[in-house]
mmCIF file of C-alpha atoms and ligand atoms in Angstrom:
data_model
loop_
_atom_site.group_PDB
_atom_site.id
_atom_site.type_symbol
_atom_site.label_atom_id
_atom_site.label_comp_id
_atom_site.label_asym_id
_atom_site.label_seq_id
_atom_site.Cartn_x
_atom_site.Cartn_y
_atom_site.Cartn_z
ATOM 1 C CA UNK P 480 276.599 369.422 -9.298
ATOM 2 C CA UNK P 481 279.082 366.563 -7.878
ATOM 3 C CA UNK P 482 278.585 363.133 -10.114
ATOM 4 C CA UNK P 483 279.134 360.731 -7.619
ATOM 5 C CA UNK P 484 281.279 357.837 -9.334
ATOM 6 C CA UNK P 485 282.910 354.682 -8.170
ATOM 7 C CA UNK P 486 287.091 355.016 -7.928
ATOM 8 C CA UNK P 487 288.385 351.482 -8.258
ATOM 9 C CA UNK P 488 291.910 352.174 -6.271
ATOM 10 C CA UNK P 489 294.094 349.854 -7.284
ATOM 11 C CA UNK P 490 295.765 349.411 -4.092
ATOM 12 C CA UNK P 491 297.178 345.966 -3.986
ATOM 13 C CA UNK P 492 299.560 345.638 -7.480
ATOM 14 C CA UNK P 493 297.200 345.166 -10.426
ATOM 15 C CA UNK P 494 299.858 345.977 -12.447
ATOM 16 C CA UNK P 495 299.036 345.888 -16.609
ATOM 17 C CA UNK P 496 299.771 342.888 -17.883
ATOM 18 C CA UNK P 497 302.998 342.137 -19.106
ATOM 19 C CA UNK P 498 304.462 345.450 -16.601
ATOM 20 C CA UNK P 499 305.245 342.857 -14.186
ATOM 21 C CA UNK P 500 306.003 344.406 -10.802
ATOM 22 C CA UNK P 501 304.085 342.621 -8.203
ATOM 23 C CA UNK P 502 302.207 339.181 -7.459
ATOM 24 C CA UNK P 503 300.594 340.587 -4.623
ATOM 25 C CA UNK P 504 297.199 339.799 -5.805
ATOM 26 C CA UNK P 505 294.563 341.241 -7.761
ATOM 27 C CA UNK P 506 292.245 342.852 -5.294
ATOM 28 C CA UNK P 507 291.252 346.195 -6.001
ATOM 29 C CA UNK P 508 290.000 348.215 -3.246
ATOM 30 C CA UNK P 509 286.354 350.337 -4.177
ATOM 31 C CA UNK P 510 285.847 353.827 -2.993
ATOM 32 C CA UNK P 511 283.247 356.486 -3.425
ATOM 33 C CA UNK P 512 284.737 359.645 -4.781
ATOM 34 C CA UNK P 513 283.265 362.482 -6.338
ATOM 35 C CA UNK P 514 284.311 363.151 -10.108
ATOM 36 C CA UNK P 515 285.482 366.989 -10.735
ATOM 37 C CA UNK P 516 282.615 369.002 -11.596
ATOM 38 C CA UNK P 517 282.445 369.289 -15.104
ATOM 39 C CA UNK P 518 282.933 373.206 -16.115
ATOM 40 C CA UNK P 519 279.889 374.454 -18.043
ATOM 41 C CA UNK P 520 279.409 377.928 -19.873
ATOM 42 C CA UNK P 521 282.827 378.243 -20.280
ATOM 43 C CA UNK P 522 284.410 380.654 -22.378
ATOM 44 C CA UNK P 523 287.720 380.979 -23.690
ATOM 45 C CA UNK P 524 289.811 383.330 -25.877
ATOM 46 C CA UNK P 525 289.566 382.326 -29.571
ATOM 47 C CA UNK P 526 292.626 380.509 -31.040
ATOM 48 C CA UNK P 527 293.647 379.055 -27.557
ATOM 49 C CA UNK P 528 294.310 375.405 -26.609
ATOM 50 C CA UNK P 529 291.167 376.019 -24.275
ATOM 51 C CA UNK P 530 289.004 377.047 -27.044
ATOM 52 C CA UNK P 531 290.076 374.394 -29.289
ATOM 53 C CA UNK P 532 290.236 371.612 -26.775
ATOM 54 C CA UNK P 533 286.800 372.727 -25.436
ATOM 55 C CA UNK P 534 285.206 372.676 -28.946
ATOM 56 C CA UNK P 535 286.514 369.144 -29.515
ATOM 57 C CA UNK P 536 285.522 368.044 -26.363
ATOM 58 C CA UNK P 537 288.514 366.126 -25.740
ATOM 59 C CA UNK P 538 291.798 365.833 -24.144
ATOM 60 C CA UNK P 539 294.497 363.547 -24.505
ATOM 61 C CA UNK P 540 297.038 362.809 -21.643
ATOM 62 C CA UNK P 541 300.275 360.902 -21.589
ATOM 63 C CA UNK P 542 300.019 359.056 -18.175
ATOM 64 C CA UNK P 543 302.512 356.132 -16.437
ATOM 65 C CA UNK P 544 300.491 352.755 -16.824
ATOM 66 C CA UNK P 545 302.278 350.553 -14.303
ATOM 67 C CA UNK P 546 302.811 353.038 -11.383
ATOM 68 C CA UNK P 547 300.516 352.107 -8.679
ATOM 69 C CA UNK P 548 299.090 355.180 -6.815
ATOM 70 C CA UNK P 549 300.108 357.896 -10.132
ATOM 71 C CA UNK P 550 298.859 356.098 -12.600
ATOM 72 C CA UNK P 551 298.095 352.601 -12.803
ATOM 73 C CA UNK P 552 295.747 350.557 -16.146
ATOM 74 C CA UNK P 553 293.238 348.650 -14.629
ATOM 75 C CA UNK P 554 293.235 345.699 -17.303
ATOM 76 C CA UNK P 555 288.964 345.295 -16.121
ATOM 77 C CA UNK P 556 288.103 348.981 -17.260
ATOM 78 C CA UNK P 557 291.337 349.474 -19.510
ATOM 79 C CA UNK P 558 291.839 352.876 -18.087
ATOM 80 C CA UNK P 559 294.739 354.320 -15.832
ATOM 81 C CA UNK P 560 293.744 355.280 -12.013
ATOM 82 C CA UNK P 561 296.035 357.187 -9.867
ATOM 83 C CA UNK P 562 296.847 360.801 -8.560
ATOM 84 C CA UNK P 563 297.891 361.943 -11.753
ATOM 85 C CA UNK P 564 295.073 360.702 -13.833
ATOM 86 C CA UNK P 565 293.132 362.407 -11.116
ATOM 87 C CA UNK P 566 294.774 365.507 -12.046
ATOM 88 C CA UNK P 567 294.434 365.399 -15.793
ATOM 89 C CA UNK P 568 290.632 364.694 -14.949
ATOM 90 C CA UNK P 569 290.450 368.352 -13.028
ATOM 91 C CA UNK P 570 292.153 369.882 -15.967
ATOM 92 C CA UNK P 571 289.606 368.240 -18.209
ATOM 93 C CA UNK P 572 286.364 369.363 -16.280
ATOM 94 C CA UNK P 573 287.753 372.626 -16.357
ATOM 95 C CA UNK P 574 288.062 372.829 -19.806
ATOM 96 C CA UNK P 575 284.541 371.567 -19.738
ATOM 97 C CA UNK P 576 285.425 367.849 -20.750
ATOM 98 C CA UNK P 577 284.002 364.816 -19.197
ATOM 99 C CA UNK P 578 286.270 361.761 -18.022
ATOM 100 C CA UNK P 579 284.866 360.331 -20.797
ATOM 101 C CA UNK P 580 286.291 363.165 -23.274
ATOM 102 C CA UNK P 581 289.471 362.135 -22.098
ATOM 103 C CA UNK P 582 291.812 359.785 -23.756
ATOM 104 C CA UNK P 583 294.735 358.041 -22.149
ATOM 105 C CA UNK P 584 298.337 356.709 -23.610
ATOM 106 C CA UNK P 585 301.135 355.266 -22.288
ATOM 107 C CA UNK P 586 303.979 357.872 -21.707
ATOM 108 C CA UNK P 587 307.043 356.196 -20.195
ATOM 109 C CA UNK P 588 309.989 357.955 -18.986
ATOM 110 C CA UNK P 589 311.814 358.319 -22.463
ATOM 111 C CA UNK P 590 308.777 359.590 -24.289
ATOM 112 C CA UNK P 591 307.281 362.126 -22.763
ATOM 113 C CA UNK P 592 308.777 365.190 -24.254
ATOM 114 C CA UNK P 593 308.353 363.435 -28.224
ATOM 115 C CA UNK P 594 304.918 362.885 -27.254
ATOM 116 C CA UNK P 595 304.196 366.597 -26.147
ATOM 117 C CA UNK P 596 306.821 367.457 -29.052
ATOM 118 C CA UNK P 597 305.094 366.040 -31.933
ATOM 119 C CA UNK P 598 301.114 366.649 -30.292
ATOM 120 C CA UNK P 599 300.332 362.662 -29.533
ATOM 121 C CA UNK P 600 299.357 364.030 -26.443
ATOM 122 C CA UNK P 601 297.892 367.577 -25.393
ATOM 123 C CA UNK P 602 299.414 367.399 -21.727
ATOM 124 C CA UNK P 603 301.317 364.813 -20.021
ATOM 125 C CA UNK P 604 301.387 363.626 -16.625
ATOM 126 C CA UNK P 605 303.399 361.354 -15.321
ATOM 127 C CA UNK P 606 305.703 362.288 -12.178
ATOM 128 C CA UNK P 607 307.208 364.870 -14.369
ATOM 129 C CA UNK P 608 310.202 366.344 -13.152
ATOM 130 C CA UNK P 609 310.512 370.446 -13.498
ATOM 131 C CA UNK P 610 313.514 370.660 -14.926
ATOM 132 C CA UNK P 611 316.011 373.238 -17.356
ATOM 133 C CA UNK P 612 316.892 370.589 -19.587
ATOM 134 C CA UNK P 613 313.502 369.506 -19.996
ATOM 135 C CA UNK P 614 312.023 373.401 -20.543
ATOM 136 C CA UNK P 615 314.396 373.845 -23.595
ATOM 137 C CA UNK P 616 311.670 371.307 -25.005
ATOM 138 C CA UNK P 617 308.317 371.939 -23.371
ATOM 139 C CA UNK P 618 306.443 374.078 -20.444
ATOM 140 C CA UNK P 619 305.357 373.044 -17.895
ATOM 141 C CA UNK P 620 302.328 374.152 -15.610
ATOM 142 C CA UNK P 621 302.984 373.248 -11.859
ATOM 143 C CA UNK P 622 304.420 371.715 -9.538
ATOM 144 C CA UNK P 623 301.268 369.705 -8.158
ATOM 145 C CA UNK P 624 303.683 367.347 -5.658
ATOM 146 C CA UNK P 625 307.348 367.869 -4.986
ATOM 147 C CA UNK P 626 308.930 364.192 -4.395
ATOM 148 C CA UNK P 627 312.392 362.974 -3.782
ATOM 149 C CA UNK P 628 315.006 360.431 -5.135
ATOM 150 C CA UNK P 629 314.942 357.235 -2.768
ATOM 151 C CA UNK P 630 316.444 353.867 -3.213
ATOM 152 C CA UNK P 631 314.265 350.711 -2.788
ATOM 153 C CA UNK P 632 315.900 347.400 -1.911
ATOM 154 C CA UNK P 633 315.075 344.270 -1.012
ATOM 155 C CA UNK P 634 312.769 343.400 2.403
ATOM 156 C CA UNK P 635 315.356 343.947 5.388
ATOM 157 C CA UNK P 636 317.695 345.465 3.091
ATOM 158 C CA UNK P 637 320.490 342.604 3.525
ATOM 159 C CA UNK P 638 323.081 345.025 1.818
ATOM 160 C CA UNK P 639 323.033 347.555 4.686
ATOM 161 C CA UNK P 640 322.364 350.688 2.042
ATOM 162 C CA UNK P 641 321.504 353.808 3.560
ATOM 163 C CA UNK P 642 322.101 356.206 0.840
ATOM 164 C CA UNK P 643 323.331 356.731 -2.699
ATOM 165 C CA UNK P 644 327.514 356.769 -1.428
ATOM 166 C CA UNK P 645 326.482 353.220 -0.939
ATOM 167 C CA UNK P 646 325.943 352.192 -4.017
ATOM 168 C CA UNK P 647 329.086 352.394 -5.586
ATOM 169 C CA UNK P 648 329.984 349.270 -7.513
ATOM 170 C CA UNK P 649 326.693 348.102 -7.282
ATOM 171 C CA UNK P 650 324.280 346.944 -9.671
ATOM 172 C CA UNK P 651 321.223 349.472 -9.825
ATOM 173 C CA UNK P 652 317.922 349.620 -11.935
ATOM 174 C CA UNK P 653 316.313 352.693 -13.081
ATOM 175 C CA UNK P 654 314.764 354.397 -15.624
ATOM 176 C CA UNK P 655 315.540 355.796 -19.288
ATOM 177 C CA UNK P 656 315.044 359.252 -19.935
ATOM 178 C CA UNK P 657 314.281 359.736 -16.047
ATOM 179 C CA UNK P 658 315.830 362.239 -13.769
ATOM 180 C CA UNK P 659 317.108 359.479 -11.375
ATOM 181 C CA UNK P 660 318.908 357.968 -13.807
ATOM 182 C CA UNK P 661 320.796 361.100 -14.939
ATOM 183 C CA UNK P 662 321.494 361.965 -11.312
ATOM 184 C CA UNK P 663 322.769 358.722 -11.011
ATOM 185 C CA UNK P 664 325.121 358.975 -13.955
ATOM 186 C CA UNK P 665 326.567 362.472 -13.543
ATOM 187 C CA UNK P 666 326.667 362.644 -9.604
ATOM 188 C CA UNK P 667 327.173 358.770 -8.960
ATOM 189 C CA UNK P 668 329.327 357.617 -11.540
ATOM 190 C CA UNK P 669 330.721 354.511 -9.441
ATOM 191 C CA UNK P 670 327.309 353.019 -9.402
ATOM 192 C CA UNK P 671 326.659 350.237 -12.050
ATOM 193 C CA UNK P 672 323.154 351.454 -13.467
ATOM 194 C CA UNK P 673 321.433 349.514 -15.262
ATOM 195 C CA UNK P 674 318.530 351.360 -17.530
ATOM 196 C CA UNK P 675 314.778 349.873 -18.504
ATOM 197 C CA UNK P 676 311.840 351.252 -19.764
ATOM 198 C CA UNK P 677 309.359 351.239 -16.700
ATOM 199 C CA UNK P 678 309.872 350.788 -12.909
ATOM 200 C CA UNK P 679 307.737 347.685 -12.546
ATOM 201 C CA UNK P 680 310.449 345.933 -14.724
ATOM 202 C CA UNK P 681 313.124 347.256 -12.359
ATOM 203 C CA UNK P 682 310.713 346.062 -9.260
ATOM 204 C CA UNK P 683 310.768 342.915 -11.263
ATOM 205 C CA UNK P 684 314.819 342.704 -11.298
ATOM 206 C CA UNK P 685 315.252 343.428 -7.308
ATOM 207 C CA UNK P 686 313.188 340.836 -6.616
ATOM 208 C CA UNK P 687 314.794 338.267 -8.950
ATOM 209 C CA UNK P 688 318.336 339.520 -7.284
ATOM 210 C CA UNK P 689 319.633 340.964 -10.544
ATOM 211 C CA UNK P 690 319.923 344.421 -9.129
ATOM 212 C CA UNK P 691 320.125 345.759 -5.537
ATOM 213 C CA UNK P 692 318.444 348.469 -5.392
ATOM 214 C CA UNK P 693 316.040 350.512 -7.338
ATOM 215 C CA UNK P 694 316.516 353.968 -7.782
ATOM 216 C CA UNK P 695 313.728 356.887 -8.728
ATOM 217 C CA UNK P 696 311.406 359.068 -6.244
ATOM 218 C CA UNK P 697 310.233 358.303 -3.222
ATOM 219 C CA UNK P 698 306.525 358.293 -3.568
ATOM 220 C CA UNK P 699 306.780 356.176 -6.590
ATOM 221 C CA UNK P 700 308.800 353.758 -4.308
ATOM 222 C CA UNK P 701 306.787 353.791 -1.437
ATOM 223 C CA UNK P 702 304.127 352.937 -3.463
ATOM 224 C CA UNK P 703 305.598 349.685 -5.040
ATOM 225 C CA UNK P 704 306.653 348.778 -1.500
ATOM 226 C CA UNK P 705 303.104 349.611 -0.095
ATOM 227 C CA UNK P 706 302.241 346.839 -2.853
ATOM 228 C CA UNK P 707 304.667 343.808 -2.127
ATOM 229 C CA UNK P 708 305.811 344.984 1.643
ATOM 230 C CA UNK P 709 307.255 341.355 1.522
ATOM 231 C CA UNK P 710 309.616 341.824 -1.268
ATOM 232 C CA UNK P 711 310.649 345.742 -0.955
ATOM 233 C CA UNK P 712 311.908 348.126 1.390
ATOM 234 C CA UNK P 713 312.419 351.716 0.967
ATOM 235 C CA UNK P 714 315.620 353.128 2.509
ATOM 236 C CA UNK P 715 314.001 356.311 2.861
ATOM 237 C CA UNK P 716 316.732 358.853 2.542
ATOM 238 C CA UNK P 717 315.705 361.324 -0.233
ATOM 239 C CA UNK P 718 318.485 363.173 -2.228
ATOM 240 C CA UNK P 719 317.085 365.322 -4.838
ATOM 241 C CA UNK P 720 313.903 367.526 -4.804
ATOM 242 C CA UNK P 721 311.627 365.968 -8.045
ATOM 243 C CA UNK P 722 308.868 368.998 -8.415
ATOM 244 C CA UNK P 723 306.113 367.108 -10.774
ATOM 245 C CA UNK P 724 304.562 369.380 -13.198
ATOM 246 C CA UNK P 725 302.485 369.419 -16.083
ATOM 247 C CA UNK P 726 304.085 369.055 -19.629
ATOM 248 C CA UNK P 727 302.166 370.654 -22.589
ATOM 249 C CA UNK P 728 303.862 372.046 -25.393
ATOM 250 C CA UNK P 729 306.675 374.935 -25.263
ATOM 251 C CA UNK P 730 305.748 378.595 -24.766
ATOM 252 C CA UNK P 731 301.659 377.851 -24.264
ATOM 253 C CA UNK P 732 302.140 380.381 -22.092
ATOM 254 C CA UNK P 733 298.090 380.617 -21.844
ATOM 255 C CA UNK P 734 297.278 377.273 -21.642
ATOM 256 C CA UNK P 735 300.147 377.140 -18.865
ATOM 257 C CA UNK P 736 298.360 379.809 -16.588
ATOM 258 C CA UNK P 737 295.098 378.226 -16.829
ATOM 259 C CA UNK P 738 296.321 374.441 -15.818
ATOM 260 C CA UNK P 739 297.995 376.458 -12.742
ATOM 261 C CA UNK P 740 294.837 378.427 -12.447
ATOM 262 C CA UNK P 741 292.911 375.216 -12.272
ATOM 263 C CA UNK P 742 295.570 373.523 -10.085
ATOM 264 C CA UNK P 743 295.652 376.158 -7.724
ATOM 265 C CA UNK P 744 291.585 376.069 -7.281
ATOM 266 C CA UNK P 745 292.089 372.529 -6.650
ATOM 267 C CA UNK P 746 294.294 373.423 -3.797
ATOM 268 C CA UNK P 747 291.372 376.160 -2.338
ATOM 269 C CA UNK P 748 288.638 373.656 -2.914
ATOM 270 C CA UNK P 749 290.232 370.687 -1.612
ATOM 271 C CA UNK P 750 289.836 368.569 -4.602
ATOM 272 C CA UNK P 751 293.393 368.374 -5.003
ATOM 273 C CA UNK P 752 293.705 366.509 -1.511
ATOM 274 C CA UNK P 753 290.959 364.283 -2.522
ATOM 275 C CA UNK P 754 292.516 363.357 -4.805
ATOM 276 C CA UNK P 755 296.310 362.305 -3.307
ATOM 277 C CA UNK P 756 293.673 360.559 -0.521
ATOM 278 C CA UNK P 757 291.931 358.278 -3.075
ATOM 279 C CA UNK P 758 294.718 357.128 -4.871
ATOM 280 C CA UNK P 759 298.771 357.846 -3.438
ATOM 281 C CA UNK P 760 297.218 358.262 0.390
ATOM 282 C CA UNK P 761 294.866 355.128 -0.207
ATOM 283 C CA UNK P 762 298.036 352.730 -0.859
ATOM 284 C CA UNK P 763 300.887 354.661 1.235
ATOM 285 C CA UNK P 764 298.668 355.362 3.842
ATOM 286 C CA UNK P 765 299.643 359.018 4.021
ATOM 287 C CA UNK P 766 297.824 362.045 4.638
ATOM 288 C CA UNK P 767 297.725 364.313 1.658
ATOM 289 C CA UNK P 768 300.835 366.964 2.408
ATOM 290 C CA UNK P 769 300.386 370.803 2.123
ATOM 291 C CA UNK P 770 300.160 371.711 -1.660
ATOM 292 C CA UNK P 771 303.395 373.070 -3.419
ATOM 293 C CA UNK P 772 302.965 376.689 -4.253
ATOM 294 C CA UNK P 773 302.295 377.012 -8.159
ATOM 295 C CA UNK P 774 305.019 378.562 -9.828
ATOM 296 C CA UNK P 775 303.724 380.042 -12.970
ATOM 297 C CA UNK P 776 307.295 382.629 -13.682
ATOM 298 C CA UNK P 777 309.930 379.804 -14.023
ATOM 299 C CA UNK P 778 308.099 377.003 -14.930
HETATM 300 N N1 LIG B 1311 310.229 362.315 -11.602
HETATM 301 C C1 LIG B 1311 311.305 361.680 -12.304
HETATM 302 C C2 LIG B 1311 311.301 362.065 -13.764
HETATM 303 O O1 LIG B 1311 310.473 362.785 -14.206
HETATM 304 C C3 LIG B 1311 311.289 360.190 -12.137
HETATM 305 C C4 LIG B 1311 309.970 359.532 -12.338
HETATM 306 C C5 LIG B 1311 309.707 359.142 -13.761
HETATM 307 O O2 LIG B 1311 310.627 358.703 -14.471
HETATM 308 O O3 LIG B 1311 308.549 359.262 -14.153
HETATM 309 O O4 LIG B 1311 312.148 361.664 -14.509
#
């Protein structure tokens, strides 16, 4: 049976306190969603993460907290909303764990392979970027979204920046540990990038004019835009392919398989579109795109 719950979308920049980001107002927009049917019965083989996280009855994620649309806190409820907390909820009701089994902490950029590394977390998701580099340290079930690098500037982007060439000599903001960042660096070396911990802040230094632009992936951009339309502009001119995946820790290769298991039932059942239409489609106003195909040999 469906549990009907109330999704409090935060569509309009409730950004955590102190995240900074938008002023665009506090509204949050309510919508009727169903939460993922919690999996009962289940059996799993003995000595796997299933097993043990089913037993507990709990799962911890490593989620963004000042992303609007992925994964947002809402300071009334003091839980993260978004696509990706969305996701980890699937994974969780498949395990046979209510939302309420499931515990939430703040993963920026920069920490989310010491978090998976050293089990504060059990999975993380976060726009999580595929990546070699990154699968030297942990696996990775997925991709659930494939985005793009973008640039953001400010509203009627008085610069005249089309794409990344244009950057060079320019003052940039991105993020730490963050694939943008190290694209920027080794493929854009003229640009002057400037590093921070989260996005908001860098949303936060385009609109004071410190930077120019804001670099990271599109749907995280669109997003902030969708939030402060006023202040922001996306230039819309991806240049990298960003597969998100889920991290969990190196060679699980069971606990992999059954995350893309579950993932790719969420694509069949359409829960998976559900749930880009509730939280990324509710602020971008975009229809949820065809799911990527799971890719359980490389990832
Ligand atoms: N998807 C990119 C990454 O994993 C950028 C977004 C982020 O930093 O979360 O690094």
């Amino acid at each position: 049976m469906r549990v009907k719950r109330l999704a409090f979308v935060a569509a309009f920049g409730l950004l955590a306190a102190g995240c900074g980001g938008s002023d665009a107002g506090n509204e949050a927009e309510e919508e009727e969603s169903a939460a993922p049917t919690v999996a009962e019965e289940v059996s799993f083989p003995e000595g796997s993460t299933m097993a043990e996280l089913n037993e507990a009855g709990a799962l911890s994620v490593g989620t963004k907290y000042d992303q609007p649309g992925f994964g947002l806190l809402n300071p009334t409820t003091d839980t993260p909303e978004g696509f990706d907390v969305e996701i980890a909820y699937l994974i969780a009701a498949a395990l046979g764990i209510p939302e309420d089994g499931v515990t939430f902490t703040e993963s920026v950029s920069a920490n989310r392979e010491p978090f998976i590394q050293n089990d504060s977390v059990d999975i993380v998701v976060a726009t999580y970027t595929i990546n070699d580099t990154r699968k030297e340290l942990v696996s990775f079930a997925g991709p659930y979204y494939v985005a793009g690098q973008d640039i953001m500037v400010a509203a009627g982007n008085p610069e005249g920046i089309t794409g990344p060439d244009d950057l060079a000599g320019k003052t940039v903001c991105s993020v730490e540990g963050s694939t943008p960042a190290e694209t920027i660096r080794t493929t854009y070396p003229e640009v002057n990038l400037v590093t921070t911990d989260v996005y908001s802040k860098c949303a936060d230094q385009l609109k004071n004019g410190e930077v120019v632009a804001v670099t990271t992936d599109n749907v995280i951009l669109t997003a902030f835009v969708a939030t402060d339309p006023e202040s922001f502009e996306l230039v819309g001119n991806p240049f990298t392919e960003e597969p998100y995946g889920i991290g969990l820790a190196l060679d699980d290769d069971d606990f992999r398989d059954f995350i893309n298991d579950v993932l790719e039932d969420a694509y069949e059942s359409g829960a998976w579109a559900e749930a880009y239409d509730n939280t990324v489609g509710a602020i971008t106003g975009t229809e949820a795109p065809e799911p990527p195909s799971v890719d359980r040999y490389t990832s």
